[in-house]
Amino acid sequence: MVKPLVRGIIKTSVGLTLEVRRAAIEAGEEIQDLTAEVAAEKLASSARMRRVKADGEVTAQGATAG
C-alpha cells in the first residue's frame, strides 16, 4: 500500500521538476531574444547617430543644425 503511494509521489515530483526546467529554459530563451533585440536596436541607433554627426552638428533633440 505504501509503495504505490511513494511511487506516485515520486512520479509527480519528477514531472513537476521537468515542467519547471522547461519553463526556465523558455524564460531564458525569451530573455536572450530580448537581449539580442535591444543590442541590435542600440547598434542601429549608434550607427544612425554617427551618420548624423558626420553630416552636421547634433542638437539636444537629435536634429542637425545648420
XYZ file of N, CA and C in Angstrom:
198
model
N 0.831 -1.201 0.000
C 0.000 0.000 0.000
C 0.874 1.263 0.000
N 1.946 1.278 0.751
C 2.813 2.446 0.847
C 3.621 2.625 -0.440
N 4.068 1.512 -1.019
C 4.913 1.585 -2.210
C 4.213 2.297 -3.371
N 2.963 1.997 -3.701
C 2.310 2.730 -4.796
C 2.137 4.224 -4.494
N 1.910 4.560 -3.240
C 1.770 5.963 -2.850
C 3.088 6.701 -3.037
N 4.189 6.118 -2.573
C 5.509 6.727 -2.723
C 5.856 6.834 -4.196
N 5.562 5.777 -4.956
C 5.828 5.795 -6.390
C 5.067 6.942 -7.068
N 3.826 7.137 -6.700
C 3.025 8.231 -7.263
C 3.600 9.595 -6.906
N 4.044 9.739 -5.680
C 4.645 11.000 -5.239
C 5.919 11.279 -6.026
N 6.744 10.255 -6.217
C 7.997 10.422 -6.963
C 7.704 10.771 -8.415
N 6.744 10.079 -9.033
C 6.400 10.371 -10.434
C 5.898 11.809 -10.578
N 5.089 12.251 -9.648
C 4.580 13.622 -9.682
C 5.714 14.625 -9.495
N 6.623 14.330 -8.568
C 7.760 15.224 -8.324
C 8.655 15.327 -9.547
N 8.925 14.202 -10.191
C 9.759 14.218 -11.391
C 9.060 15.003 -12.496
N 7.766 14.800 -12.654
C 7.004 15.538 -13.667
C 7.041 17.037 -13.424
N 6.858 17.429 -12.174
C 6.913 18.847 -11.834
C 8.299 19.428 -12.082
N 9.333 18.666 -11.727
C 10.702 19.116 -11.941
C 10.960 19.358 -13.429
N 10.511 18.438 -14.263
C 10.694 18.592 -15.704
C 9.941 19.806 -16.238
N 8.754 20.057 -15.736
C 7.984 21.227 -16.169
C 8.656 22.531 -15.743
N 9.201 22.557 -14.534
C 9.901 23.756 -14.055
C 11.146 23.998 -14.900
N 11.872 22.942 -15.219
C 13.060 23.090 -16.077
C 12.678 23.625 -17.444
N 11.606 23.077 -18.025
C 11.150 23.521 -19.345
C 10.777 25.002 -19.305
N 10.056 25.402 -18.271
C 9.657 26.808 -18.139
C 10.878 27.709 -17.977
N 11.870 27.251 -17.222
C 13.084 28.045 -17.021
C 13.851 28.193 -18.331
N 13.917 27.126 -19.109
C 14.608 27.187 -20.397
C 13.892 28.158 -21.332
N 12.574 28.090 -21.382
C 11.811 29.009 -22.229
C 12.006 30.455 -21.796
N 11.999 30.682 -20.489
C 12.203 32.046 -19.986
C 13.605 32.537 -20.358
N 14.587 31.689 -20.245
C 15.947 32.055 -20.623
C 16.050 32.392 -22.102
N 15.366 31.616 -22.939
C 15.377 31.885 -24.378
C 14.723 33.230 -24.691
N 13.623 33.530 -23.996
C 12.959 34.820 -24.207
C 13.867 35.971 -23.789
N 14.570 35.806 -22.686
C 15.494 36.849 -22.229
C 16.615 37.031 -23.243
N 17.130 35.934 -23.788
C 18.175 36.031 -24.811
C 17.653 36.741 -26.055
N 16.418 36.435 -26.461
C 15.828 37.095 -27.624
C 15.681 38.599 -27.391
N 15.188 38.953 -26.206
C 15.024 40.378 -25.879
C 16.373 41.083 -25.834
N 17.368 40.419 -25.269
C 18.708 40.996 -25.203
C 19.262 41.242 -26.599
N 19.058 40.277 -27.497
C 19.536 40.426 -28.871
C 18.805 41.575 -29.575
N 17.506 41.704 -29.358
C 16.739 42.798 -29.965
C 17.235 44.156 -29.469
N 17.427 44.274 -28.168
C 17.887 45.543 -27.599
C 19.282 45.877 -28.108
N 20.153 44.890 -28.168
C 21.506 45.128 -28.662
C 21.470 45.591 -30.120
N 20.627 44.970 -30.932
C 20.517 45.365 -32.339
C 19.991 46.790 -32.457
N 18.992 47.139 -31.630
C 18.451 48.499 -31.651
C 19.518 49.512 -31.253
N 20.294 49.189 -30.220
C 21.349 50.098 -29.766
C 22.396 50.287 -30.856
N 22.792 49.201 -31.508
C 23.789 49.304 -32.577
C 23.258 50.139 -33.733
N 21.989 49.924 -34.099
C 21.393 50.689 -35.188
C 21.305 52.171 -34.817
N 20.908 52.440 -33.578
C 20.808 53.821 -33.112
C 22.183 54.484 -33.111
N 23.175 53.754 -32.658
C 24.534 54.283 -32.612
C 25.045 54.585 -34.021
N 24.752 53.713 -34.959
C 25.170 53.925 -36.347
C 24.467 55.145 -36.940
N 23.183 55.312 -36.625
C 22.441 56.495 -37.121
C 23.038 57.767 -36.550
N 23.392 57.747 -35.258
C 23.953 58.935 -34.625
C 25.316 59.275 -35.241
N 26.108 58.255 -35.561
C 27.407 58.511 -36.180
C 27.232 59.152 -37.553
N 26.216 58.712 -38.301
C 25.963 59.308 -39.621
C 25.512 60.755 -39.480
N 24.661 61.030 -38.483
C 24.178 62.397 -38.269
C 25.338 63.292 -37.874
N 26.208 62.833 -37.004
C 27.348 63.625 -36.565
C 28.295 63.892 -37.727
N 28.430 62.956 -38.619
C 29.301 63.146 -39.775
C 28.720 64.185 -40.730
N 27.388 64.282 -40.771
C 26.722 65.213 -41.681
C 26.602 66.626 -41.115
N 26.612 66.778 -39.827
C 26.446 68.100 -39.216
C 26.385 67.992 -37.711
N 26.329 69.136 -37.057
C 26.286 69.180 -35.592
C 24.948 68.649 -35.114
N 24.945 67.933 -34.028
C 23.733 67.350 -33.471
C 23.247 68.215 -32.311
N 21.959 68.570 -32.313
C 21.382 69.326 -31.206
C 20.920 68.338 -30.142
N 20.432 68.866 -29.005
C 19.991 68.013 -27.910
C 18.827 67.118 -28.336
N 17.991 67.565 -29.273
C 16.856 66.761 -29.735
C 17.265 65.770 -30.818
N 18.488 65.787 -31.276
C 18.947 64.857 -32.269
C 18.804 65.365 -33.690
N 18.298 66.586 -33.874
C 18.175 67.155 -35.223
C 19.489 67.843 -35.595
N 19.761 67.906 -36.880
C 21.004 68.558 -37.295
C 20.805 70.049 -37.348
N 21.835 70.771 -37.020
C 21.787 72.223 -37.073
C 22.595 72.692 -38.279
N 22.081 73.696 -38.958
C 22.795 74.397 -39.877
C 23.247 74.194 -41.157
